[in-house]
CSV table of C-alpha atoms in Angstrom, one decimal:
chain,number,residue,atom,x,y,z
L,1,UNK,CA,0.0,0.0,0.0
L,2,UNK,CA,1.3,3.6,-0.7
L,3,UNK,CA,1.6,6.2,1.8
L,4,UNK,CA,2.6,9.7,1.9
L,5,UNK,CA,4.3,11.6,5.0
L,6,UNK,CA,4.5,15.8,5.0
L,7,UNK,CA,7.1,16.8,7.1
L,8,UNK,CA,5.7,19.6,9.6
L,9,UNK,CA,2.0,20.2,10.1
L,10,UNK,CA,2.7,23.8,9.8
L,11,UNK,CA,5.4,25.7,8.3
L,12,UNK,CA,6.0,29.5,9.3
L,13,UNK,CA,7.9,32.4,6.4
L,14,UNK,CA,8.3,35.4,6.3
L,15,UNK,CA,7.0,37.4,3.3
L,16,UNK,CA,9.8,37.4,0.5
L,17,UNK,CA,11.5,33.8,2.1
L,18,UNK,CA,12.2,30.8,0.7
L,19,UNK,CA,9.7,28.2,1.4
L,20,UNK,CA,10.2,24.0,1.5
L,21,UNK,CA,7.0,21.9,2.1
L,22,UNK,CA,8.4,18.8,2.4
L,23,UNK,CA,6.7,14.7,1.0
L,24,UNK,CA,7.8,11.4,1.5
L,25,UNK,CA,6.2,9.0,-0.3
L,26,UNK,CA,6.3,4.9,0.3
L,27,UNK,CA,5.4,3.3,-3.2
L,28,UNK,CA,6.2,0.2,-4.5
L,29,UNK,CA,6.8,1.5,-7.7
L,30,UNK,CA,6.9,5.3,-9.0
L,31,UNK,CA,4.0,6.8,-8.7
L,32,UNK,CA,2.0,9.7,-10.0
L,33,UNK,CA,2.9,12.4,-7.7
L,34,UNK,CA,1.0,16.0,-6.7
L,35,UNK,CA,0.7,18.8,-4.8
L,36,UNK,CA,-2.6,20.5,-3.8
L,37,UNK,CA,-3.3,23.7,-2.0
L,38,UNK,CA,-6.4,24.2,-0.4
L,39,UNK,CA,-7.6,28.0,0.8
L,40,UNK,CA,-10.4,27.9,3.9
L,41,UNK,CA,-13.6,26.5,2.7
L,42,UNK,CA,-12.3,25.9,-0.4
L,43,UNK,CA,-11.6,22.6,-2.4
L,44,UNK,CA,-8.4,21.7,-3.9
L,45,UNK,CA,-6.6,23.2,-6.7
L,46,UNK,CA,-3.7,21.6,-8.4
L,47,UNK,CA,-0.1,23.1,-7.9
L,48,UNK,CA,1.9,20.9,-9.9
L,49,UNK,CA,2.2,17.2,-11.0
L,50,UNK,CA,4.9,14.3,-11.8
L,51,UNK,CA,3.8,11.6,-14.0
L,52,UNK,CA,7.3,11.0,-16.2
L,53,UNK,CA,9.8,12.8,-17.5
L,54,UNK,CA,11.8,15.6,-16.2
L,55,UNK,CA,12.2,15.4,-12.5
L,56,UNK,CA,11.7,19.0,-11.3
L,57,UNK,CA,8.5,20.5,-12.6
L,58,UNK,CA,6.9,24.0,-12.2
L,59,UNK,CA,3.8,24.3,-11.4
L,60,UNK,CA,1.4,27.4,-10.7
L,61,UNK,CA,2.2,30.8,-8.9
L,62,UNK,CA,6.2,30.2,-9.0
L,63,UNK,CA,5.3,27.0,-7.4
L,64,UNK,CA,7.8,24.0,-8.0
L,65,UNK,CA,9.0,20.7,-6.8
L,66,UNK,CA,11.4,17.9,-7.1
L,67,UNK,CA,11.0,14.4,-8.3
L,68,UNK,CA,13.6,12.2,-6.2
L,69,UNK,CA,13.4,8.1,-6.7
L,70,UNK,CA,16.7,7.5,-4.4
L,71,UNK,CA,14.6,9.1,-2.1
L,72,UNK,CA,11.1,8.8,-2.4
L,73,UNK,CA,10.8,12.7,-2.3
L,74,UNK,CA,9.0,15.4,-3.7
L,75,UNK,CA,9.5,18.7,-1.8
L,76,UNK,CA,7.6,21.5,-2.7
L,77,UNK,CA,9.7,24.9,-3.2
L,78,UNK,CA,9.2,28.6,-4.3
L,79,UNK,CA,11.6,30.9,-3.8
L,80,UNK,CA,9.8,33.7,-2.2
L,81,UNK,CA,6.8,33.7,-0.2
L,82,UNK,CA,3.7,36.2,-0.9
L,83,UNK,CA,1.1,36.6,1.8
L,84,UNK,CA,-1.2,34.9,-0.7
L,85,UNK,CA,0.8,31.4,-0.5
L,86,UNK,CA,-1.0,31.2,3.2
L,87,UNK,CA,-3.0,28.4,2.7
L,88,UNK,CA,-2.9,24.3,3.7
L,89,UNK,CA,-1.0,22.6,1.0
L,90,UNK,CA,-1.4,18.8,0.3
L,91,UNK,CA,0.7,16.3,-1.2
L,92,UNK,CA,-1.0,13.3,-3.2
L,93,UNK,CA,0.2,10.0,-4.6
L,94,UNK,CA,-2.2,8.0,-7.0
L,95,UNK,CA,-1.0,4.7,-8.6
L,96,UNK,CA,0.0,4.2,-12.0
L,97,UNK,CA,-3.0,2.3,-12.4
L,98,UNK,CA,-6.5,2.4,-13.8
L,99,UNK,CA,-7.9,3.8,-10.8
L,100,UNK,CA,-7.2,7.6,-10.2
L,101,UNK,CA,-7.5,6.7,-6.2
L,102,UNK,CA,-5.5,9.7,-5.0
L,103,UNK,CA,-3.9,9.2,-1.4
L,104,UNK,CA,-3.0,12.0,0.7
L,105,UNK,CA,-0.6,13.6,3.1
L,106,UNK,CA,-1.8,15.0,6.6
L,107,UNK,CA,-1.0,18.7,4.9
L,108,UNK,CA,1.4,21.3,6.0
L,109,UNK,CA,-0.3,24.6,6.6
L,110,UNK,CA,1.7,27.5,5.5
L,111,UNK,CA,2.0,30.3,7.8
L,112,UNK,CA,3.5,33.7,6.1
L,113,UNK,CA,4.0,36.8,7.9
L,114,UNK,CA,4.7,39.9,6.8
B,1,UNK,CA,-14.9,25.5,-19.3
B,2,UNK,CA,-16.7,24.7,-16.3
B,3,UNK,CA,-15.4,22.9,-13.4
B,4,UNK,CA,-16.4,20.7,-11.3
B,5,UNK,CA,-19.5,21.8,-9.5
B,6,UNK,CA,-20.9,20.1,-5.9
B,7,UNK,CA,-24.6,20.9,-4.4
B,8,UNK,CA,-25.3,21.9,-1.8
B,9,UNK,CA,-22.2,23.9,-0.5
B,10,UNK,CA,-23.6,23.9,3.2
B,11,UNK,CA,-25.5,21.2,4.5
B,12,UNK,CA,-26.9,20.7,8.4
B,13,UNK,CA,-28.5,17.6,9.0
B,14,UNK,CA,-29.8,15.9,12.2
B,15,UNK,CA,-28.5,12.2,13.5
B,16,UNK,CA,-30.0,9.2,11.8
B,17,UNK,CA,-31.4,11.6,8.9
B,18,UNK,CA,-29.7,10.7,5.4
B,19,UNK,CA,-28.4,12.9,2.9
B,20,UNK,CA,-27.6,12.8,-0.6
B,21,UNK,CA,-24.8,15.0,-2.2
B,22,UNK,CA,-24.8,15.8,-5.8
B,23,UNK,CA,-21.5,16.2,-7.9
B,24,UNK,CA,-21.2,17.4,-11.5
B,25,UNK,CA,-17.7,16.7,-13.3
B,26,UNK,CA,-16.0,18.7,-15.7
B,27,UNK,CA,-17.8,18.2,-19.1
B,28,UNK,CA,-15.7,14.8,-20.9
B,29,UNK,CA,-14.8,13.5,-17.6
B,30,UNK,CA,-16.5,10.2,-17.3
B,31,UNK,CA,-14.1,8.9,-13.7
B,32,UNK,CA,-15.3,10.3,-10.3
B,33,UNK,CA,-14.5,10.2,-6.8
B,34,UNK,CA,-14.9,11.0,-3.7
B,35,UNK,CA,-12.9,12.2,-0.6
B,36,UNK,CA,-14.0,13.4,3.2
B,37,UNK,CA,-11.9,15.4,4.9
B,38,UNK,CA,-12.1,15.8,8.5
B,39,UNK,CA,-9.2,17.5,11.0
B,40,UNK,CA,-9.1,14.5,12.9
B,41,UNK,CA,-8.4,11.9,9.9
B,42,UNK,CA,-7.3,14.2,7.0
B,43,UNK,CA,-8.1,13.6,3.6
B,44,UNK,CA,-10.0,10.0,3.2
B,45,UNK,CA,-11.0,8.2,0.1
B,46,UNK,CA,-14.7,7.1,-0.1
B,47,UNK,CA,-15.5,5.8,-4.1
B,48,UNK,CA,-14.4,6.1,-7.6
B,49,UNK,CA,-17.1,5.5,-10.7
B,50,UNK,CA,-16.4,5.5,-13.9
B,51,UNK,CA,-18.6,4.8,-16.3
B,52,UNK,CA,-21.8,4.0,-14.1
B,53,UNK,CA,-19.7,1.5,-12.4
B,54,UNK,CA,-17.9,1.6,-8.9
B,55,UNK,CA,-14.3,0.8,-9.5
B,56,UNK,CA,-12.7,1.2,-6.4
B,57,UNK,CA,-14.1,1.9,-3.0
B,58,UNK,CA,-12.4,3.2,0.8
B,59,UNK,CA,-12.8,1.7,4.2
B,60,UNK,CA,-16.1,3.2,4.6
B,61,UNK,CA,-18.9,1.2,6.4
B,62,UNK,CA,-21.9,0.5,4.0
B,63,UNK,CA,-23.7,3.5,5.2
B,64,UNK,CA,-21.9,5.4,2.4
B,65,UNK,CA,-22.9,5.0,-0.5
B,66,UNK,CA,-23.0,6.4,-4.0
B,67,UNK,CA,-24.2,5.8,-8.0
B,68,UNK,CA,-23.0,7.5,-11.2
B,69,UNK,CA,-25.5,8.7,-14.0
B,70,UNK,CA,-24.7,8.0,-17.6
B,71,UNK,CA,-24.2,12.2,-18.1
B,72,UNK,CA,-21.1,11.1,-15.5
B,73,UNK,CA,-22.8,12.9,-12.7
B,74,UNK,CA,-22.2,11.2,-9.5
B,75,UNK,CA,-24.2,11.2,-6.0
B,76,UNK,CA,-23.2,9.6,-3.0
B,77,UNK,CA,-25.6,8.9,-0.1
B,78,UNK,CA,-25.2,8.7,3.8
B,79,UNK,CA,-28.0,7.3,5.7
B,80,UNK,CA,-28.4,7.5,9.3
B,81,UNK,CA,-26.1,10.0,9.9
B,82,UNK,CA,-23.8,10.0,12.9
B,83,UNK,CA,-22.2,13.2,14.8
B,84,UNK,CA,-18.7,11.7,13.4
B,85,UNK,CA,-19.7,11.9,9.6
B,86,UNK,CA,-19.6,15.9,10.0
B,87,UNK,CA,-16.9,16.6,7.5
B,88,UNK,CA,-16.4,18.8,4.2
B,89,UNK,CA,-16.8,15.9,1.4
B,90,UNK,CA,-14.9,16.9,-1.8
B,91,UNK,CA,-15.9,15.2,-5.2
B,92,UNK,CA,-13.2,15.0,-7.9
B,93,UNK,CA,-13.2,14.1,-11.7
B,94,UNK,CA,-10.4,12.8,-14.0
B,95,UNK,CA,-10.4,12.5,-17.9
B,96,UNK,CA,-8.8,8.8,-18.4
B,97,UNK,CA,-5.7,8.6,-19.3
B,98,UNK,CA,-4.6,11.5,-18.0
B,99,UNK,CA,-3.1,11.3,-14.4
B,100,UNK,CA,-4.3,14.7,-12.6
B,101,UNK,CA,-7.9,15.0,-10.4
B,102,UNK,CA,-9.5,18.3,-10.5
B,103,UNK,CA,-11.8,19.1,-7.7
B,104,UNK,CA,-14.6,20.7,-6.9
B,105,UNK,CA,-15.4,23.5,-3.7
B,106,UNK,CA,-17.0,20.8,-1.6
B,107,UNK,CA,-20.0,20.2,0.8
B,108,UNK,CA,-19.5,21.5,4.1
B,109,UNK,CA,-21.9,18.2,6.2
B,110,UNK,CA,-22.8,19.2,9.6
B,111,UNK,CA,-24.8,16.5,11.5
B,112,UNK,CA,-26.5,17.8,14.9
């Protein structure tokens, strides 16, 4: 069974830092790999995805993160915060598989002060 | 293009009432699934459909329940609701083949 681990149920920036939102992931084989952020009382919106490819992708809103098999990583990055990246941020693993089961991490909420 | 749309947003029921949620996927979308969320338990995986049929399913007691329409709109069903099943419950739709889920605002469940 695949799981996914987030490092840190909240993260705290300041405006203009670097932020690192970091996933574990315990697959089997390579999954499809995602990152969601969620604002309060809203659903989900995709950030960015790995399916194949090129292992660092870019995502939305300077958004990007890291594909690492040796590992079983994929940290989310951006290099500087805006007080709109507040928000609880989700990363997802779904099976490369006919199902599109999506299995989540606990979230990291992301704290940015000014 | 339209996305995924769920009815009701807000939704307060009483224990042992049922309730029926009603999600529309993005239009060519034919896979659908759904997800509670809850603070204690996170992000948990009810049902998929695709097709009319259910293709994959969590480790959710038989209470929960849910269909898919041929238009690929999807319902899902709680009967006798319980304080615990108070939760936002987020529907998602894919387009197969394609890896991402796109979801939509949710329905906030209260259960008094």
């Amino acid at each position: 069974a695949q799981s996914v681990t987030q490092l840190g149920s909240h993260v705290s920036v300041s405006e203009g830092a670097l932020v690192l939102l970091r996933c574990n992931y315990s697959s089997s084989v390579p999954p499809y790999l995602f990152w969601y952020v969620q604002y309060p009382n809203q659903g989900l919106q995709l950030l960015l995805k790995y399916t194949t490819g090129a292992t660092l992708v870019k995502g939305i809103n300077g958004f990007e993160a890291e594909f690492k098999k040796s590992e079983t990583s994929f940290h989310l990055t951006k290099p500087s915060a805006h007080m709109s990246d507040a928000a609880e941020y989700f990363c997802a693993v779904r099976m490369n598989s006919g199902y599109s089961t999506l299995t989540f991490g606990k979230g990291t909420m992301l704290l940015v002060s000014p | 293009k339209a996305g995924v749309t769920q009815t009701p947003r807000y939704l307060i029921k009483t224990r042992g009432q049922q309730v029926t949620l009603s999600c529309s996927p993005i239009s060519g979308h034919r896979s659908v699934s759904w997800y509670q969320q809850t603070p204690g338990q996170g992000l948990q995986f009810l049902f998929e459909y695709f097709s009319e049929t259910q293709r994959n399913k969590g480790n959710f007691p038989g209470r929960f329940s849910g269909r898919q329409f041929s238009n690929s709109r999807s319902e899902m069903n709680v009967s006798t609701l319980e304080l615990g099943d108070s939760a936002l419950y987020l529907c998602a739709s894919s387009l197969e083949g394609r890896a991402e889920a796109f979801f939509g605002q949710g329905t906030r469940l209260t259960v008094v």
